[in-house]
Amino acid sequence: MTTLAQLRKAALGLPEVEEGTHFGMVAFAVRGKGFASVTKDGRAQLQLPEEAVEEAVAAHPSGERLKRMGKPIGFHVPLEDINGKDLNALVYASWAHRAPKRLAATLAQAQTAAEGPVGDLPAGIGKPATRALLGAGIASLEQVARHSAAELLALHGVGPKAVRILGEELAARGLALKP
C-alpha cells in the first residue's frame, strides 16, 4: 500500500519534474508534459507505452488501462493496491515515456554509471544516492554545494547519512551546502 506522499517523492526525485494540478488532480509533468496524476479517490494515473501497460495490468489485477477519447494512454491503479517498489518503477517508466529522449537517456546513463567512483563524490554516500545525484545532474562536490540539504533530501535515494557525508566532505574542502 502506498500514498500520495510516496508517489510525490518518486516523481519529484526525477529530473525537471514540476508538481501542479490537472482537472483538480495532483499532477506531475516533465518539461510541460504530464506523466502522472492522482485522482481525488486515490487512483494513480500513469501515462505509459502500450507494452508497459500490458505488464502493469498483468502484475496489478485491480489496475486498468487508461483511455482518453477511446485511445489507450496508460494505466491507473488504486494507490492502496500497489507496493512502493512497483509504484516507483511505474512512475519512472511513465516519466521516461514522456520526458524528452535526451533527458531520459541521460538519467538512464547516470543510473548505470554509478557502479564505480564518480568524480569527487565520496563512495560512502552509497550507490542509490550517487545515482540520484547523477540523475539530477550533480556529478561533483562543487555542484553539491549549490544545493541545500533539503533539496538533496528531496532526491529519491538521498538520505540523511548521504547528506551528512557530503557535508563533511564539503567542509574538508572549505565548502558548504547552500543554506
Short mmCIF file of C-alpha atoms in Angstrom, two decimals:
data_model
loop_
_atom_site.label_atom_id
_atom_site.label_comp_id
_atom_site.label_asym_id
_atom_site.label_seq_id
_atom_site.Cartn_x
_atom_site.Cartn_y
_atom_site.Cartn_z
CA MET A 1 0.00 0.00 0.00
CA THR A 2 1.35 3.41 -0.93
CA THR A 3 0.30 7.02 -0.52
CA LEU A 4 0.29 10.24 -2.47
CA ALA A 5 3.38 11.26 -0.47
CA GLN A 6 5.34 8.30 -1.84
CA LEU A 7 4.21 8.98 -5.41
CA ARG A 8 5.16 12.63 -4.93
CA LYS A 9 8.64 11.70 -3.66
CA ALA A 10 9.21 9.28 -6.55
CA ALA A 11 8.06 11.82 -9.15
CA LEU A 12 9.86 14.85 -7.75
CA GLY A 13 13.07 12.83 -7.43
CA LEU A 14 13.28 12.69 -11.21
CA PRO A 15 14.92 15.46 -13.25
CA GLU A 16 12.96 18.54 -14.30
CA VAL A 17 9.66 17.46 -12.74
CA GLU A 18 7.12 20.01 -11.61
CA GLU A 19 4.06 19.43 -9.49
CA GLY A 20 0.79 21.11 -10.36
CA THR A 21 -2.86 20.31 -10.87
CA HIS A 22 -4.76 18.92 -13.83
CA PHE A 23 -8.57 18.95 -13.71
CA GLY A 24 -8.36 19.29 -9.92
CA MET A 25 -5.96 16.36 -9.50
CA VAL A 26 -2.40 16.49 -8.17
CA ALA A 27 -0.31 16.08 -11.31
CA PHE A 28 3.34 15.81 -12.29
CA ALA A 29 4.94 16.95 -15.54
CA VAL A 30 8.37 16.90 -17.13
CA ARG A 31 9.06 19.92 -19.34
CA GLY A 32 5.34 20.60 -19.52
CA LYS A 33 4.30 17.06 -20.45
CA GLY A 34 2.12 15.35 -17.86
CA PHE A 35 3.14 11.84 -16.90
CA ALA A 36 1.43 11.06 -13.57
CA SER A 37 -1.54 12.23 -11.56
CA VAL A 38 -3.66 11.12 -8.62
CA THR A 39 -7.45 11.25 -8.70
CA LYS A 40 -9.46 12.54 -5.75
CA ASP A 41 -10.42 8.93 -4.92
CA GLY A 42 -6.73 7.89 -4.66
CA ARG A 43 -6.02 6.28 -8.03
CA ALA A 44 -2.60 6.81 -9.60
CA GLN A 45 -2.82 7.56 -13.32
CA LEU A 46 0.37 6.94 -15.27
CA GLN A 47 1.00 7.58 -18.94
CA LEU A 48 2.84 4.55 -20.28
CA PRO A 49 3.67 2.93 -23.61
CA GLU A 50 1.42 0.01 -24.57
CA GLU A 51 3.95 -2.72 -23.67
CA ALA A 52 4.38 -1.27 -20.17
CA VAL A 53 0.58 -1.08 -19.79
CA GLU A 54 0.32 -4.79 -20.62
CA GLU A 55 2.89 -5.64 -17.94
CA ALA A 56 1.22 -3.37 -15.37
CA VAL A 57 -2.24 -4.84 -15.99
CA ALA A 58 -0.83 -8.37 -15.64
CA ALA A 59 1.01 -7.52 -12.40
CA HIS A 60 -1.78 -5.48 -10.76
CA PRO A 61 -5.25 -7.02 -11.15
CA SER A 62 -7.01 -4.00 -9.61
CA GLY A 63 -5.44 -1.70 -12.21
CA GLU A 64 -6.91 -0.89 -15.59
CA ARG A 65 -5.93 0.55 -18.92
CA LEU A 66 -6.31 4.30 -19.02
CA LYS A 67 -8.04 5.63 -22.13
CA ARG A 68 -8.76 9.13 -23.31
CA MET A 69 -11.33 9.53 -26.07
CA GLY A 70 -11.07 5.81 -26.77
CA LYS A 71 -7.29 5.94 -27.24
CA PRO A 72 -5.09 3.99 -24.78
CA ILE A 73 -2.71 6.34 -22.96
CA GLY A 74 -1.62 4.49 -19.86
CA PHE A 75 -2.56 2.70 -16.66
CA HIS A 76 -4.41 3.57 -13.48
CA VAL A 77 -4.47 1.74 -10.17
CA PRO A 78 -5.63 2.49 -6.61
CA LEU A 79 -2.63 3.61 -4.56
CA GLU A 80 -3.72 1.29 -1.77
CA ASP A 81 -3.33 -1.72 -4.09
CA ILE A 82 0.29 -1.21 -5.14
CA ASN A 83 3.52 -1.55 -3.18
CA GLY A 84 6.15 1.19 -3.08
CA LYS A 85 8.74 -0.59 -5.20
CA ASP A 86 6.24 -1.23 -8.01
CA LEU A 87 4.92 2.33 -7.80
CA ASN A 88 8.44 3.75 -8.06
CA ALA A 89 9.12 1.62 -11.15
CA LEU A 90 5.86 2.71 -12.80
CA VAL A 91 6.48 6.39 -12.03
CA TYR A 92 9.96 6.11 -13.56
CA ALA A 93 8.60 4.31 -16.65
CA SER A 94 5.91 6.96 -17.04
CA TRP A 95 8.46 9.78 -16.69
CA ALA A 96 10.82 8.11 -19.19
CA HIS A 97 7.93 7.71 -21.65
CA ARG A 98 7.02 11.41 -21.55
CA ALA A 99 10.42 13.05 -20.96
CA PRO A 100 12.47 14.32 -23.89
CA LYS A 101 14.53 11.41 -25.22
CA ARG A 102 17.88 13.06 -24.47
CA LEU A 103 16.89 13.79 -20.86
CA ALA A 104 15.64 10.21 -20.35
CA ALA A 105 18.83 8.82 -21.88
CA THR A 106 20.97 11.00 -19.60
CA LEU A 107 19.21 9.65 -16.50
CA ALA A 108 19.42 6.05 -17.72
CA GLN A 109 23.13 6.52 -18.37
CA ALA A 110 23.63 8.08 -14.92
CA GLN A 111 21.92 5.15 -13.25
CA THR A 112 24.29 2.64 -14.83
CA ALA A 113 27.36 4.87 -14.45
CA ALA A 114 27.14 4.81 -10.65
CA GLU A 115 28.83 1.41 -10.47
CA GLY A 116 32.29 2.83 -9.75
CA PRO A 117 33.69 6.08 -8.34
CA VAL A 118 32.10 9.14 -9.89
CA GLY A 119 34.08 12.36 -9.97
CA ASP A 120 34.92 13.54 -6.47
CA LEU A 121 31.66 12.29 -4.93
CA PRO A 122 32.51 10.21 -1.85
CA ALA A 123 31.82 6.49 -2.27
CA GLY A 124 30.47 6.37 1.29
CA ILE A 125 27.20 8.04 0.26
CA GLY A 126 26.14 4.78 -1.40
CA LYS A 127 25.02 3.82 -4.88
CA PRO A 128 21.38 5.00 -4.56
CA ALA A 129 22.50 8.48 -3.52
CA THR A 130 25.15 8.59 -6.24
CA ARG A 131 22.58 7.58 -8.87
CA ALA A 132 20.13 10.18 -7.55
CA LEU A 133 22.75 12.94 -7.69
CA LEU A 134 23.85 11.97 -11.19
CA GLY A 135 20.24 11.79 -12.30
CA ALA A 136 19.77 15.37 -11.08
CA GLY A 137 22.86 16.48 -12.99
CA ILE A 138 25.09 16.71 -9.89
CA ALA A 139 28.42 14.99 -10.54
CA SER A 140 30.87 16.89 -8.31
CA LEU A 141 31.14 18.30 -4.80
CA GLU A 142 31.21 21.80 -6.27
CA GLN A 143 27.78 21.11 -7.79
CA VAL A 144 26.57 19.58 -4.49
CA ALA A 145 27.48 22.86 -2.73
CA ARG A 146 24.96 24.71 -4.93
CA HIS A 147 22.11 22.85 -3.18
CA SER A 148 20.63 22.89 0.30
CA ALA A 149 20.28 19.81 2.50
CA ALA A 150 16.52 19.93 1.95
CA GLU A 151 16.96 19.94 -1.84
CA LEU A 152 19.29 16.95 -1.65
CA LEU A 153 16.97 15.05 0.70
CA ALA A 154 14.13 15.57 -1.77
CA LEU A 155 16.00 13.43 -4.30
CA HIS A 156 14.80 9.83 -4.23
CA GLY A 157 17.77 7.81 -2.96
CA VAL A 158 19.47 10.55 -0.94
CA GLY A 159 19.04 10.14 2.81
CA PRO A 160 20.32 11.88 5.95
CA LYS A 161 23.50 9.76 6.05
CA ALA A 162 24.45 10.75 2.50
CA VAL A 163 23.79 14.43 3.25
CA ARG A 164 25.93 14.20 6.42
CA ILE A 165 28.82 12.58 4.50
CA LEU A 166 28.55 15.15 1.70
CA GLY A 167 28.52 17.98 4.28
CA GLU A 168 31.64 16.58 5.97
CA GLU A 169 33.45 16.21 2.63
CA LEU A 170 32.47 19.75 1.63
CA ALA A 171 33.70 21.13 4.98
CA ALA A 172 37.05 19.37 4.50
CA ARG A 173 37.41 21.29 1.21
CA GLY A 174 36.28 24.63 2.64
CA LEU A 175 32.85 24.43 1.05
CA ALA A 176 29.34 24.09 2.50
CA LEU A 177 25.81 23.27 1.44
CA LYS A 178 23.60 26.17 0.46
CA PRO A 179 21.60 27.41 3.49
#
